[in-house]
Coordinates of N, CA and C in Angstrom, one line a residue:
M26 N 173.1 47.3 244.0 CA 172.1 46.7 242.8 C 171.7 48.5 242.0
A27 N 171.1 47.8 240.6 CA 171.0 48.7 240.0 C 169.3 48.9 239.8
T28 N 168.9 50.5 239.4 CA 167.2 50.2 239.6 C 166.7 50.6 237.9
L29 N 165.8 49.3 237.6 CA 165.5 49.8 236.7 C 163.8 50.9 235.8
H30 N 163.8 51.6 235.5 CA 162.4 52.0 235.3 C 161.9 51.8 233.6
V31 N 161.0 51.4 233.5 CA 160.3 51.0 232.9 C 159.0 51.5 232.3
R32 N 158.9 52.8 231.5 CA 157.9 53.8 230.5 C 157.0 52.7 229.9
N33 N 156.0 53.3 229.4 CA 155.2 52.9 228.4 C 154.2 51.4 228.2
V34 N 154.3 50.9 230.0 CA 153.5 49.9 230.5 C 152.3 49.7 229.9
S35 N 151.5 49.2 229.2 CA 150.6 48.2 228.6 C 149.5 48.1 229.9
D36 N 148.3 49.3 230.0 CA 147.2 48.7 231.7 C 147.3 47.2 231.7
D37 N 146.9 46.9 230.4 CA 146.4 45.5 230.0 C 148.0 44.6 230.9
L38 N 149.2 44.0 231.0 CA 150.4 43.9 231.2 C 151.0 44.4 232.3
Y39 N 150.2 45.6 232.8 CA 150.6 45.4 234.4 C 149.8 44.7 234.9
S40 N 149.0 44.1 234.4 CA 147.7 43.7 234.9 C 148.0 42.4 235.6
Q41 N 149.1 41.8 234.1 CA 149.3 40.6 234.2 C 149.8 39.7 234.7
L42 N 151.5 41.0 234.9 CA 152.1 41.4 235.9 C 151.9 41.2 237.0
R43 N 151.1 41.7 237.6 CA 150.3 42.0 239.1 C 150.0 40.8 239.8
Q44 N 149.4 40.0 238.5 CA 148.7 38.6 238.7 C 149.6 37.2 239.2
L45 N 150.5 37.1 237.5 CA 151.7 36.9 237.7 C 152.2 36.2 239.0
A46 N 152.4 37.9 239.5 CA 153.4 37.9 240.8 C 152.8 37.5 242.2
A47 N 150.7 38.0 242.1 CA 150.6 37.8 243.5 C 150.8 36.0 243.1
S48 N 150.2 35.4 242.4 CA 149.9 33.5 242.0 C 151.5 33.0 242.4
E49 N 152.7 34.2 242.1 CA 153.8 33.3 242.9 C 154.3 33.9 244.6
N50 N 153.3 34.5 245.0 CA 153.7 35.0 246.1 C 154.9 36.3 246.1
Q51 N 155.0 36.8 245.2 CA 156.7 37.8 245.1 C 155.4 38.9 244.7
S52 N 156.4 39.8 244.5 CA 156.5 41.6 244.4 C 156.6 41.2 243.3
L53 N 155.8 42.6 243.0 CA 155.7 42.7 241.0 C 157.1 43.2 240.8
S54 N 158.2 44.4 241.2 CA 159.3 43.8 241.5 C 160.2 42.7 241.2
A55 N 160.2 41.7 242.2 CA 160.7 40.6 241.9 C 160.6 39.8 241.1
E56 N 159.4 39.8 240.7 CA 158.5 38.9 239.5 C 159.1 39.7 238.8
V57 N 158.7 40.5 237.9 CA 159.3 41.3 236.7 C 160.6 40.6 237.1
V58 N 161.8 40.9 237.9 CA 163.3 40.5 237.8 C 164.0 39.2 237.7
R59 N 162.3 38.4 238.0 CA 163.0 37.2 237.2 C 162.4 36.3 236.0
L60 N 161.3 36.9 236.0 CA 160.6 37.1 234.4 C 161.8 37.6 232.8
L61 N 162.4 38.4 234.0 CA 163.5 38.7 233.2 C 164.6 38.4 232.5
A62 N 165.2 37.7 234.0 CA 166.3 36.8 234.0 C 166.0 35.3 233.4
N63 N 164.9 35.3 233.7 CA 164.3 33.9 232.5 C 164.5 34.5 230.8
A64 N 163.9 35.5 230.4 CA 163.9 36.1 229.1 C 165.2 35.6 228.6
V65 N 166.4 36.9 229.3 CA 167.8 36.7 228.9 C 169.0 35.1 229.0
E66 N 168.4 34.3 230.4 CA 168.7 32.9 230.0 C 168.8 32.3 229.1
E67 N 166.9 32.2 228.1 CA 166.9 32.0 227.4 C 167.1 32.4 225.9
R68 N 167.5 33.6 226.2 CA 168.2 34.2 224.7 C 169.4 34.1 224.7
Q69 N 170.1 33.7 225.5 CA 171.2 32.9 225.9 C 171.8 31.3 225.1
R70 N 170.5 30.7 225.8 CA 170.5 29.4 225.7 C 169.8 29.0 224.1
R71 N 169.2 29.8 223.3 CA 169.2 29.5 222.1 C 170.7 30.2 220.8
A72 N 170.6 31.7 221.6 CA 172.0 31.7 221.0 C 172.9 30.7 220.9
G73 N 173.6 29.6 221.8 CA 173.9 28.9 222.0 C 173.4 28.1 220.9
Q74 N 171.9 27.7 220.9 CA 172.0 26.6 220.2 C 172.4 26.9 218.4
K75 N 171.4 27.8 217.6 CA 172.2 28.2 216.4 C 173.7 28.7 216.5
K76 N 174.7 28.5 217.6 CA 176.2 28.2 216.8 C 176.2 26.8 216.7
V77 N 175.9 26.1 217.6 CA 176.3 23.8 217.6 C 175.0 24.3 215.7
L78 N 173.9 24.7 216.1 CA 173.4 24.2 214.6 C 174.5 24.9 213.5
A79 N 175.3 25.5 213.9 CA 175.2 26.4 212.6 C 177.0 25.7 211.8
G80 N 177.5 25.5 213.4 CA 179.0 23.6 213.1 C 178.4 22.9 212.7
L81 N 177.3 23.1 213.2 CA 177.0 20.9 211.7 C 176.6 21.2 211.1
R82 N 175.9 22.2 210.2 CA 175.9 22.6 209.1 C 177.1 22.6 207.4
R83 N 178.2 23.3 209.1 CA 179.3 24.2 208.2 C 180.1 22.3 208.4
R84 N 179.9 21.3 208.5 CA 180.4 20.5 208.9 C 179.3 19.0 208.2
R85 N 178.2 19.1 208.2 CA 177.8 18.3 206.7 C 178.3 18.1 206.0
F86 N 177.9 16.2 205.6 CA 178.0 15.9 204.0 C 177.5 15.9 203.0
V87 N 178.0 17.2 202.5 CA 177.3 17.7 200.5 C 178.4 16.7 200.0
P88 N 178.2 16.0 199.3 CA 178.5 15.5 198.0 C 179.0 15.9 197.0
R89 N 180.3 15.5 196.5 CA 181.2 16.2 194.9 C 179.9 16.5 194.0
A90 N 179.3 17.2 193.0 CA 179.0 17.4 191.8 C 179.7 16.0 191.3
D91 N 181.2 15.7 191.0 CA 181.8 14.4 189.9 C 181.4 13.3 190.6
M92 N 181.0 12.8 192.1 CA 179.9 11.9 192.7 C 179.2 11.4 192.0
P93 N 179.7 10.1 191.4 CA 178.1 8.8 191.1 C 177.0 9.2 192.6
D94 N 175.9 9.2 191.3 CA 175.3 8.9 192.1 C 174.1 7.5 193.1
S95 N 174.6 7.5 194.4 CA 174.4 6.2 195.0 C 173.4 5.5 194.5
L96 N 171.8 5.7 194.3 CA 171.0 5.6 194.3 C 171.5 4.7 192.2
A97 N 172.1 4.8 191.7 CA 172.4 4.6 190.0 C 173.7 3.0 191.0
L98 N 174.6 3.1 192.1 CA 175.4 2.2 191.8 C 174.7 1.4 192.7
L99 N 173.9 1.8 193.5 CA 172.8 0.9 194.3 C 172.5 -0.1 193.5
R100 N 171.6 0.0 192.3 CA 170.6 -0.5 191.2 C 171.5 -1.2 190.3
E101 N 172.6 -1.0 190.0 CA 173.7 -1.7 189.3 C 174.5 -2.8 190.1
D102 N 174.7 -2.4 191.4 CA 174.8 -3.2 192.3 C 173.7 -5.5 192.6
R103 N 172.7 -4.5 192.4 CA 171.6 -5.3 192.4 C 171.0 -6.2 191.2
S104 N 171.5 -5.3 190.7 CA 171.3 -6.4 188.8 C 172.0 -7.0 188.6
R105 N 173.4 -7.4 189.5 CA 174.0 -8.3 188.8 C 174.3 -9.9 189.8

């Protein structure tokens, strides 16, 4: 397994990480690895959602400029 060294971690963040690890009965290293894995999964999930939304936007119906106004057509139909 690889080893990751992280520098310039604020004292406040370090303290919060230690508290999280203690609350989960995990070592600090195990908790940080779990948090990093969750963050990567979340980022990948959001990237997938963005791709799906972009595809939906490309396929959505956009009326042509020369198409008649549907509201005007409804009003005309109702006035008959």
